[in-house]
Coordinates of N, CA and C in Angstrom, one line a residue:
Chain A
X20 N 4.2 -16.4 -0.9 CA 3.8 -15.2 -0.2 C 4.7 -15.0 1.1
X21 N 4.4 -13.9 1.8 CA 5.1 -13.6 3.0 C 4.1 -13.3 4.1
X22 N 4.4 -13.8 5.3 CA 3.6 -13.5 6.5 C 4.3 -12.4 7.3
X23 N 3.7 -11.3 7.5 CA 4.3 -10.2 8.2 C 3.5 -9.8 9.4
X24 N 4.3 -9.6 10.5 CA 3.6 -9.2 11.8 C 4.2 -7.9 12.2
X25 N 3.4 -7.1 12.8 CA 3.9 -5.8 13.4 C 3.5 -5.7 14.8
X26 N 4.4 -5.0 15.6 CA 4.1 -4.7 17.0 C 4.4 -3.3 17.3
X27 N 3.7 -2.5 18.1 CA 2.3 -2.9 18.5 C 1.3 -2.8 17.4
X28 N 0.1 -3.3 17.6 CA -0.9 -3.2 16.6 C -1.5 -1.8 16.7
X29 N -1.5 -1.2 17.9 CA -2.0 0.1 18.1 C -1.4 0.7 19.3
X30 N -1.4 2.0 19.4 CA -0.9 2.7 20.6 C -1.4 4.1 20.6
X31 N -1.6 4.6 21.9 CA -1.9 6.0 22.1 C -0.7 6.6 22.8
X32 N -0.2 7.6 22.3 CA 1.1 8.2 22.9 C 0.9 9.7 23.1
X33 N 1.7 10.2 24.0 CA 1.6 11.6 24.3 C 2.6 12.4 23.4
X34 N 2.3 13.6 23.1 CA 3.2 14.4 22.2 C 4.5 14.5 22.9
X35 N 5.6 14.6 22.1 CA 6.9 14.7 22.6 C 7.6 13.4 22.8
X36 N 6.9 12.3 22.9 CA 7.5 11.0 23.1 C 7.8 10.3 21.8
X37 N 8.4 9.1 21.9 CA 8.8 8.4 20.7 C 8.2 7.0 20.8
X38 N 7.9 6.4 19.7 CA 7.4 5.0 19.6 C 8.2 4.2 18.6
X39 N 8.6 3.0 19.0 CA 9.3 2.1 18.0 C 8.3 1.0 17.6
X40 N 8.2 0.9 16.3 CA 7.3 -0.1 15.7 C 8.2 -1.2 15.1
X41 N 7.8 -2.5 15.4 CA 8.6 -3.6 14.9 C 7.9 -4.3 13.7
X42 N 8.7 -4.8 12.8 CA 8.1 -5.6 11.7 C 8.9 -6.8 11.5
X43 N 8.2 -8.0 11.6 CA 8.9 -9.3 11.5 C 8.3 -10.0 10.3
X44 N 9.2 -10.6 9.5 CA 8.7 -11.4 8.3 C 9.1 -12.9 8.5
X45 N 8.3 -13.8 7.9 CA 8.5 -15.2 8.2 C 9.5 -15.8 7.2
X46 N 10.1 -15.0 6.4 CA 11.2 -15.5 5.5 C 12.1 -14.3 5.2
X47 N 13.3 -14.7 4.7 CA 14.3 -13.7 4.4 C 13.9 -12.9 3.2
X48 N 13.9 -11.6 3.3 CA 13.6 -10.7 2.1 C 14.6 -9.6 2.0
X49 N 14.9 -9.2 0.8 CA 15.9 -8.2 0.5 C 15.3 -6.8 0.8
X50 N 14.1 -6.6 0.2 CA 13.5 -5.3 0.2 C 12.4 -5.2 1.3
X51 N 12.5 -4.2 2.2 CA 11.5 -3.9 3.2 C 11.2 -2.4 3.1
X52 N 10.0 -2.0 3.3 CA 9.6 -0.6 3.2 C 8.7 -0.3 4.4
X53 N 8.7 1.0 4.6 CA 7.7 1.6 5.6 C 6.9 2.6 4.9
X54 N 5.6 2.5 5.2 CA 4.6 3.4 4.6 C 3.8 4.1 5.7
X55 N 3.2 5.2 5.4 CA 2.3 5.9 6.4 C 1.0 6.1 5.6
X56 N -0.1 5.9 6.4 CA -1.4 6.2 5.9 C -2.1 7.1 6.9
X57 N -2.2 8.3 6.6 CA -2.9 9.3 7.4 C -4.4 9.1 7.3
X58 N -5.1 9.5 8.3 CA -6.6 9.2 8.4 C -7.3 9.6 7.1
X59 N -8.0 8.6 6.5 CA -8.8 8.8 5.3 C -8.0 9.1 4.1
X60 N -6.7 8.8 4.1 CA -5.8 9.1 3.0 C -5.3 7.8 2.4
X61 N -4.5 8.0 1.4 CA -3.8 6.9 0.7 C -2.5 6.6 1.5
X62 N -1.7 5.8 0.9 CA -0.4 5.4 1.5 C 0.7 6.2 0.9
X63 N 1.7 6.6 1.7 CA 2.9 7.3 1.3 C 4.1 6.6 1.8
X64 N 5.0 6.4 0.9 CA 6.3 5.7 1.3 C 7.1 6.6 2.1
X65 N 7.6 6.1 3.3 CA 8.5 6.9 4.1 C 9.9 6.6 3.7
X66 N 10.3 5.3 3.7 CA 11.6 4.9 3.4 C 11.8 3.5 3.0
X67 N 12.9 3.2 2.4 CA 13.3 1.8 2.1 C 14.3 1.4 3.2
X68 N 14.0 0.3 3.8 CA 14.9 -0.2 4.9 C 15.9 -1.2 4.3
X69 N 17.2 -0.7 4.2 CA 18.2 -1.5 3.6 C 19.0 -2.3 4.7
X70 N 19.2 -3.6 4.4 CA 19.9 -4.4 5.4 C 21.4 -4.1 5.3
X71 N 22.0 -3.8 6.4 CA 23.4 -3.5 6.4 C 23.8 -2.1 6.1
X72 N 22.9 -1.2 5.8 CA 23.2 0.1 5.5 C 22.0 1.0 5.9
X73 N 22.3 2.3 5.8 CA 21.2 3.3 6.2 C 20.0 3.2 5.3
X74 N 18.9 3.5 5.9 CA 17.6 3.6 5.1 C 17.7 4.7 4.1
X75 N 16.9 4.5 3.1 CA 16.8 5.5 2.0 C 15.4 6.2 2.2
X76 N 15.4 7.5 2.5 CA 14.2 8.2 2.8 C 13.6 9.0 1.6
X77 N 12.3 9.0 1.5 CA 11.6 9.7 0.5 C 11.6 11.2 0.8
X78 N 11.3 12.0 -0.2 CA 11.2 13.5 0.0 C 10.1 13.8 1.1
X79 N 10.5 14.6 2.0 CA 9.6 15.0 3.1 C 9.7 14.2 4.4
X80 N 10.6 13.2 4.3 CA 10.8 12.3 5.5 C 12.3 12.3 5.8
X81 N 12.7 12.5 7.1 CA 14.1 12.6 7.5 C 14.4 11.6 8.6
X82 N 15.7 11.2 8.6 CA 16.1 10.2 9.6 C 15.9 10.6 11.0
X83 N 16.1 11.9 11.3 CA 16.0 12.3 12.7 C 14.5 12.1 13.2
X84 N 13.6 12.2 12.4 CA 12.2 12.0 12.8 C 11.7 10.6 12.7
X85 N 12.2 9.8 11.7 CA 11.8 8.4 11.5 C 13.1 7.5 11.4
X86 N 13.8 7.4 12.4 CA 15.0 6.5 12.3 C 14.5 5.0 12.1
X87 N 15.3 4.3 11.3 CA 14.9 3.0 10.9 C 16.1 2.1 11.1
X88 N 15.8 0.9 11.6 CA 16.9 -0.1 11.7 C 16.5 -1.3 10.9
X89 N 17.5 -2.0 10.4 CA 17.3 -3.3 9.6 C 18.5 -4.2 9.9
X90 N 18.4 -4.8 11.1 CA 19.6 -5.6 11.5 C 19.8 -6.9 10.7
X91 N 18.7 -7.5 10.1 CA 18.8 -8.7 9.4 C 17.8 -8.8 8.3
X92 N 17.7 -9.9 7.6 CA 16.8 -10.0 6.5 C 15.3 -10.3 6.8
X93 N 15.0 -10.4 8.1 CA 13.6 -10.7 8.5 C 13.0 -9.7 9.4
X94 N 13.7 -8.6 9.7 CA 13.3 -7.7 10.8 C 13.7 -6.3 10.5
X95 N 12.8 -5.4 10.9 CA 13.1 -4.0 10.8 C 12.3 -3.2 11.9
X96 N 12.8 -2.1 12.3 CA 12.0 -1.2 13.2 C 11.9 0.2 12.6
X97 N 10.8 0.9 12.9 CA 10.6 2.3 12.5 C 10.3 3.0 13.8
X98 N 11.1 4.1 14.1 CA 10.8 4.9 15.3 C 10.1 6.2 14.8
X99 N 9.1 6.6 15.5 CA 8.5 7.9 15.3 C 8.9 8.7 16.4
X100 N 9.7 9.7 16.2 CA 10.3 10.5 17.2 C 9.6 11.8 17.5
X101 N 9.7 12.2 18.8 CA 9.2 13.5 19.2 C 7.8 13.8 18.5
X102 N 6.9 12.9 18.9 CA 5.6 12.8 18.2 C 4.7 14.1 18.4
X103 N 4.0 14.4 17.4 CA 3.0 15.4 17.5 C 1.7 14.8 17.0
X104 N 0.5 15.5 17.2 CA -0.8 14.9 16.8 C -0.8 14.7 15.2
X105 N 0.0 15.4 14.5 CA 0.1 15.2 13.0 C 0.7 13.9 12.6
X106 N 1.3 13.2 13.6 CA 1.9 11.9 13.3 C 0.9 10.8 13.5
X107 N -0.3 11.1 13.9 CA -1.4 10.1 14.1 C -1.7 9.5 12.7
X108 N -1.4 8.2 12.6 CA -1.5 7.6 11.3 C -1.5 6.1 11.5
X109 N -1.7 5.4 10.4 CA -1.4 3.9 10.4 C 0.0 3.8 9.7
X110 N 0.9 3.1 10.4 CA 2.2 2.8 9.8 C 2.3 1.4 9.4
X111 N 2.6 1.2 8.1 CA 2.6 -0.2 7.6 C 4.0 -0.6 7.0
X112 N 4.4 -1.8 7.4 CA 5.6 -2.4 6.8 C 5.2 -3.2 5.6
X113 N 6.0 -3.1 4.6 CA 5.8 -4.0 3.4 C 7.1 -4.7 3.0
X114 N 7.0 -5.8 2.3 CA 8.1 -6.5 1.9 C 7.9 -6.9 0.4
X115 N 9.0 -7.1 -0.3 CA 9.0 -7.7 -1.6 C 9.4 -9.1 -1.4
X116 N 8.5 -10.0 -1.8 CA 8.8 -11.4 -1.6 C 8.9 -12.1 -2.9
X117 N 9.8 -13.0 -3.0 CA 10.0 -13.8 -4.3 C 8.9 -14.9 -4.4
X118 N 8.4 -15.0 -5.6 CA 7.4 -16.0 -5.9 C 8.1 -17.2 -6.7
X119 N 9.4 -17.1 -6.8 CA 10.1 -18.1 -7.6 C 10.5 -17.5 -9.0
X120 N 11.7 -17.9 -9.4 CA 12.3 -17.3 -10.6 C 12.4 -15.8 -10.5
X121 N 12.0 -15.1 -11.5 CA 12.1 -13.6 -11.5 C 10.8 -13.0 -11.0
X122 N 9.9 -13.8 -10.5 CA 8.6 -13.2 -10.1 C 8.6 -12.8 -8.6
X123 N 8.1 -11.7 -8.3 CA 8.0 -11.2 -7.0 C 6.7 -10.4 -6.8
X124 N 6.4 -10.2 -5.6 CA 5.2 -9.4 -5.3 C 5.4 -8.7 -3.9
X125 N 4.7 -7.6 -3.7 CA 4.8 -6.8 -2.5 C 3.6 -7.1 -1.6
X126 N 3.9 -7.4 -0.3 CA 2.9 -7.7 0.7 C 3.0 -6.7 1.8
X127 N 1.9 -6.4 2.5 CA 1.8 -5.5 3.6 C 1.5 -6.2 4.9
X128 N 2.1 -5.6 5.9 CA 1.8 -6.0 7.3 C 0.5 -5.5 7.7
X129 N 0.0 -5.9 8.9 CA -1.3 -5.5 9.4 C -1.4 -4.0 9.8
X130 N -0.2 -3.4 10.0 CA -0.3 -2.0 10.3 C -0.2 -1.7 11.8
X131 N 0.3 -0.5 12.2 CA 0.3 -0.1 13.5 C -0.5 1.3 13.6
X132 N -1.6 1.3 14.3 CA -2.4 2.5 14.4 C -2.0 3.3 15.5
X133 N -1.4 4.5 15.2 CA -0.8 5.4 16.2 C -1.7 6.6 16.4
X134 N -2.1 6.9 17.6 CA -2.8 8.1 18.0 C -1.9 8.9 18.9
X135 N -1.7 10.2 18.6 CA -0.9 11.0 19.4 C -1.8 12.1 20.0
X136 N -1.7 12.2 21.3 CA -2.6 13.1 22.0 C -1.8 14.3 22.6
Chain B
X26 N 8.0 14.1 -10.9 CA 7.4 13.3 -9.8 C 6.2 12.5 -10.4
X27 N 6.2 11.3 -10.0 CA 5.1 10.4 -10.4 C 3.8 10.7 -9.8
X28 N 2.8 10.8 -10.6 CA 1.4 11.0 -10.1 C 0.6 9.8 -10.5
X29 N -0.2 9.4 -9.6 CA -1.1 8.3 -9.8 C -2.5 8.8 -9.5
X30 N -3.4 8.8 -10.4 CA -4.8 9.3 -10.2 C -5.8 8.2 -10.4
X31 N -6.7 8.1 -9.5 CA -7.8 7.1 -9.6 C -9.1 7.9 -9.8
X32 N -10.0 7.3 -10.5 CA -11.3 7.8 -10.5 C -12.3 6.7 -10.9
X33 N -13.5 6.8 -10.2 CA -13.9 7.8 -9.3 C -13.2 7.5 -7.9
X34 N -13.3 8.5 -7.0 CA -12.8 8.4 -5.7 C -13.9 7.7 -4.8
X35 N -15.1 8.0 -5.1 CA -16.2 7.4 -4.4 C -17.2 6.7 -5.4
X36 N -17.6 5.5 -5.1 CA -18.5 4.8 -6.0 C -19.5 4.1 -5.2
X37 N -20.8 4.4 -5.5 CA -21.9 3.7 -4.8 C -22.7 3.0 -5.9
X38 N -22.8 1.7 -5.8 CA -23.4 1.0 -6.9 C -24.4 0.0 -6.3
X39 N -25.3 -0.5 -7.1 CA -26.3 -1.5 -6.7 C -25.7 -2.9 -7.0
X40 N -26.2 -3.8 -6.2 CA -25.8 -5.2 -6.4 C -26.2 -5.6 -7.9
X41 N -25.4 -6.3 -8.5 CA -25.7 -6.8 -9.8 C -25.2 -6.0 -10.9
X42 N -24.8 -4.7 -10.6 CA -24.4 -3.8 -11.7 C -22.9 -4.0 -12.0
X43 N -22.5 -3.5 -13.1 CA -21.1 -3.5 -13.5 C -20.5 -2.1 -13.4
X44 N -19.2 -2.0 -13.1 CA -18.6 -0.7 -13.1 C -17.1 -0.8 -13.3
X45 N -16.4 0.2 -13.7 CA -14.9 0.2 -13.9 C -14.3 1.4 -13.1
X46 N -13.2 1.0 -12.4 CA -12.4 2.0 -11.8 C -11.1 2.2 -12.6
X47 N -10.7 3.5 -12.8 CA -9.6 3.8 -13.6 C -8.4 4.3 -12.8
X48 N -7.2 4.0 -13.3 CA -6.0 4.4 -12.6 C -5.0 4.9 -13.7
X49 N -4.8 6.2 -13.7 CA -3.9 6.8 -14.6 C -2.6 7.1 -13.9
X50 N -1.4 7.0 -14.6 CA -0.2 7.3 -14.0 C 0.7 8.1 -15.0
X51 N 1.6 8.8 -14.4 CA 2.3 9.9 -15.3 C 3.7 9.5 -15.8
X52 N 4.2 8.3 -15.4 CA 5.5 8.0 -15.9 C 5.6 6.5 -16.2
X53 N 6.6 6.1 -16.9 CA 6.8 4.8 -17.4 C 6.9 3.8 -16.2
X54 N 6.2 2.7 -16.3 CA 6.3 1.7 -15.3 C 5.8 0.4 -15.9
X55 N 6.4 -0.7 -15.6 CA 5.9 -2.0 -16.1 C 5.3 -2.9 -15.1
X56 N 5.0 -2.3 -13.9 CA 4.4 -3.2 -12.9 C 3.4 -2.3 -12.1
X57 N 2.2 -2.8 -12.0 CA 1.1 -2.1 -11.3 C 0.4 -3.1 -10.5
X58 N 0.1 -2.6 -9.3 CA -0.7 -3.4 -8.3 C -2.1 -2.9 -8.1
X59 N -3.0 -3.8 -7.8 CA -4.3 -3.4 -7.2 C -4.4 -4.1 -5.8
X60 N -4.8 -3.2 -4.8 CA -5.0 -3.7 -3.5 C -6.4 -3.4 -3.0
X61 N -6.8 -4.2 -2.1 CA -8.1 -3.9 -1.4 C -7.8 -3.6 0.0
X62 N -8.6 -2.7 0.6 CA -8.5 -2.4 2.0 C -9.9 -2.3 2.6
X63 N -10.1 -3.1 3.6 CA -11.4 -3.0 4.4 C -11.1 -2.1 5.5
X64 N -12.2 -1.5 6.0 CA -12.1 -0.5 7.1 C -11.3 -1.1 8.3
X65 N -10.3 -0.3 8.7 CA -9.5 -0.7 9.9 C -8.5 -1.9 9.6
X66 N -8.4 -2.3 8.4 CA -7.6 -3.4 8.0 C -6.4 -3.0 7.2
X67 N -5.5 -3.9 7.0 CA -4.3 -3.6 6.1 C -4.7 -3.9 4.6
X68 N -3.7 -3.9 3.8 CA -4.0 -4.1 2.3 C -3.9 -5.5 1.9
X69 N -4.8 -5.9 1.1 CA -4.8 -7.3 0.5 C -4.5 -7.2 -0.9
X70 N -3.5 -7.9 -1.4 CA -3.1 -7.8 -2.8 C -4.1 -8.5 -3.6
X71 N -4.6 -7.8 -4.7 CA -5.6 -8.4 -5.6 C -4.9 -8.9 -6.9
X72 N -4.2 -8.0 -7.5 CA -3.5 -8.3 -8.8 C -2.2 -7.6 -8.9
X73 N -1.3 -8.3 -9.6 CA 0.0 -7.7 -10.1 C -0.1 -7.7 -11.6
X74 N 0.1 -6.6 -12.2 CA 0.0 -6.6 -13.7 C 1.4 -6.2 -14.2
X75 N 2.0 -7.0 -15.0 CA 3.4 -7.0 -15.3 C 3.8 -6.4 -16.7
X76 N 2.9 -6.4 -17.6 CA 3.3 -6.0 -18.9 C 2.1 -5.4 -19.7
X77 N 2.4 -4.8 -20.8 CA 1.4 -4.2 -21.6 C 0.4 -5.2 -22.1
X78 N -0.9 -4.9 -21.9 CA -1.9 -5.8 -22.4 C -2.3 -6.9 -21.3
X79 N -1.6 -6.9 -20.2 CA -1.9 -7.9 -19.2 C -3.3 -7.8 -18.7
X80 N -4.0 -8.9 -18.6 CA -5.3 -9.0 -18.0 C -5.4 -10.1 -17.0
X81 N -5.9 -9.8 -15.9 CA -6.1 -10.8 -14.8 C -7.5 -10.8 -14.3
X82 N -8.0 -11.9 -14.0 CA -9.4 -12.0 -13.4 C -9.4 -12.9 -12.2
X83 N -10.2 -12.5 -11.2 CA -10.4 -13.3 -10.0 C -11.8 -13.0 -9.6
X84 N -12.7 -14.0 -9.8 CA -14.0 -13.8 -9.4 C -14.7 -12.7 -10.2
X85 N -15.3 -11.8 -9.5 CA -16.0 -10.7 -10.1 C -15.1 -9.5 -10.5
X86 N -13.8 -9.6 -10.3 CA -12.9 -8.5 -10.5 C -12.0 -8.9 -11.7
X87 N -11.8 -7.9 -12.6 CA -10.8 -8.1 -13.7 C -10.0 -6.9 -13.8
X88 N -8.7 -7.0 -13.9 CA -7.8 -5.9 -14.0 C -7.0 -6.0 -15.3
X89 N -6.7 -4.8 -15.9 CA -6.0 -4.7 -17.1 C -5.0 -3.6 -17.1
X90 N -4.0 -3.7 -17.9 CA -2.9 -2.7 -18.0 C -2.6 -2.3 -19.4
X91 N -2.5 -1.1 -19.7 CA -2.1 -0.5 -20.9 C -0.9 0.4 -20.6
X92 N 0.3 -0.1 -20.8 CA 1.4 0.7 -20.4 C 1.7 1.9 -21.3
X93 N 1.2 1.8 -22.6 CA 1.4 2.9 -23.5 C 0.5 4.0 -23.2
X94 N -0.7 3.7 -22.8 CA -1.6 4.8 -22.3 C -1.4 5.2 -20.9
X95 N -0.6 4.4 -20.2 CA -0.4 4.6 -18.7 C -1.7 4.5 -18.0
X96 N -2.4 3.5 -18.2 CA -3.8 3.3 -17.7 C -4.0 1.9 -17.3
X97 N -4.6 1.7 -16.1 CA -5.0 0.4 -15.7 C -6.5 0.6 -15.3
X98 N -7.2 -0.5 -15.5 CA -8.6 -0.5 -15.1 C -8.9 -1.7 -14.2
X99 N -9.9 -1.5 -13.3 CA -10.4 -2.6 -12.4 C -11.9 -2.7 -12.7
X100 N -12.3 -3.7 -13.3 CA -13.7 -3.9 -13.7 C -14.4 -4.8 -12.7
X101 N -15.5 -4.3 -12.3 CA -16.4 -5.1 -11.4 C -17.6 -5.6 -12.1
X102 N -17.8 -6.9 -12.1 CA -18.9 -7.5 -12.8 C -19.9 -8.0 -11.7
X103 N -21.2 -7.6 -11.9 CA -22.3 -8.1 -11.1 C -21.9 -7.9 -9.6
X104 N -21.8 -6.7 -9.2 CA -21.3 -6.4 -7.9 C -22.1 -7.1 -6.8
X105 N -21.5 -7.5 -5.7 CA -22.1 -8.0 -4.5 C -21.7 -7.2 -3.3
X106 N -22.4 -7.2 -2.2 CA -22.1 -6.4 -1.1 C -20.7 -6.6 -0.5
X107 N -20.2 -7.9 -0.6 CA -18.9 -8.2 -0.1 C -17.8 -7.5 -0.7
X108 N -18.0 -6.9 -1.9 CA -17.0 -6.2 -2.6 C -16.8 -4.7 -2.0
X109 N -17.7 -4.3 -1.1 CA -17.6 -3.0 -0.5 C -16.2 -2.9 0.2
X110 N -15.4 -1.9 -0.2 CA -14.1 -1.7 0.4 C -13.5 -0.5 -0.3
X111 N -12.2 -0.2 0.0 CA -11.5 0.8 -0.7 C -10.4 0.1 -1.6
X112 N -10.4 0.5 -2.8 CA -9.5 -0.1 -3.8 C -8.4 0.9 -4.2
X113 N -7.1 0.4 -4.1 CA -6.0 1.2 -4.4 C -5.3 0.6 -5.6
X114 N -4.8 1.5 -6.5 CA -3.8 1.0 -7.5 C -2.5 1.6 -7.0
X115 N -1.4 0.9 -7.3 CA -0.1 1.4 -6.9 C 0.9 1.1 -8.1
X116 N 1.7 2.1 -8.4 CA 2.6 1.9 -9.5 C 4.0 1.8 -9.0
X117 N 4.7 0.8 -9.5 CA 6.1 0.5 -9.0 C 7.1 1.2 -9.8
X118 N 8.0 1.9 -9.1 CA 9.1 2.6 -9.8 C 10.5 2.0 -9.3
X119 N 11.5 2.7 -9.6 CA 12.9 2.1 -9.3 C 13.0 1.8 -7.9
X120 N 13.7 0.7 -7.6 CA 13.9 0.3 -6.2 C 12.7 -0.3 -5.6
X121 N 11.7 -0.7 -6.5 CA 10.5 -1.4 -6.0 C 9.6 -0.5 -5.1
X122 N 9.8 0.8 -5.3 CA 9.0 1.7 -4.5 C 7.6 1.8 -5.1
X123 N 6.6 1.9 -4.3 CA 5.2 2.0 -4.8 C 4.7 3.4 -4.5
X124 N 4.1 4.0 -5.6 CA 3.3 5.2 -5.4 C 1.8 4.9 -5.6
X125 N 1.0 5.2 -4.6 CA -0.4 4.8 -4.6 C -1.3 5.9 -5.2
X126 N -2.4 5.5 -5.8 CA -3.5 6.4 -6.1 C -4.2 6.7 -4.8
X127 N -5.2 7.6 -5.0 CA -5.9 8.1 -3.8 C -6.9 7.1 -3.2
X128 N -7.2 6.1 -4.0 CA -8.1 5.1 -3.5 C -9.5 5.4 -4.0
X129 N -10.3 4.3 -4.2 CA -11.7 4.4 -4.6 C -12.5 3.7 -3.6
X130 N -13.3 4.4 -2.9 CA -14.2 3.9 -1.9 C -15.4 3.3 -2.5
X131 N -15.6 2.0 -2.5 CA -16.7 1.4 -3.2 C -17.7 0.9 -2.2
X132 N -19.0 1.3 -2.4 CA -20.1 0.8 -1.6 C -21.1 0.1 -2.5
X133 N -21.3 -1.1 -2.2 CA -22.3 -1.9 -3.0 C -23.6 -2.0 -2.2
X134 N -24.7 -1.5 -2.7 CA -25.9 -1.5 -1.9 C -26.8 -2.6 -2.4
X135 N -27.6 -3.2 -1.4 CA -28.5 -4.3 -1.8 C -29.6 -3.8 -2.8

């Protein structure tokens, strides 16, 4: 398995500001992802964080709004830029971790609960 | 566009009863996850189903996958209060991307 930590765990921010969320994994992983969970909703994939190259964004998400960094195989950041109340959500980092051989599984971090006022 | 539909979305059941949650999806996939989420918490991986006919069991929960019907089920046997949570299925597509169902909010009443 993989142990994932996120910082901050929660924050309250003013509209128009930006917040950077950090995701740290205890082992090297190839695949890292960022998801959003809006209040009372399911999870939606924002982007795949690729090491050494630009992130791959899903439809409806753009780099200017959600810039992502992936400087190495254990760390990634997601920035929520120019925030509005609609950005209030839980942001979760996930990783695909090898279980040995060709087996792998996806694990989620504890999430960052963001409230924009 | 891949669609993943769960039903029911809300489930209230009595302790000791059995019930099944269904997860239908609209495109081919050979990997399906079931996760549990407690209020205010992150997701806990319950099962990974890898192939047609896969069945996995852990305690009172059993999950199965029928890739031909594009259907997975999560069966709850003799429910207990501790199983109260929201359960999500998620279908993996290219690039290991997950598309989630809407979630089933389960409440088990004494």
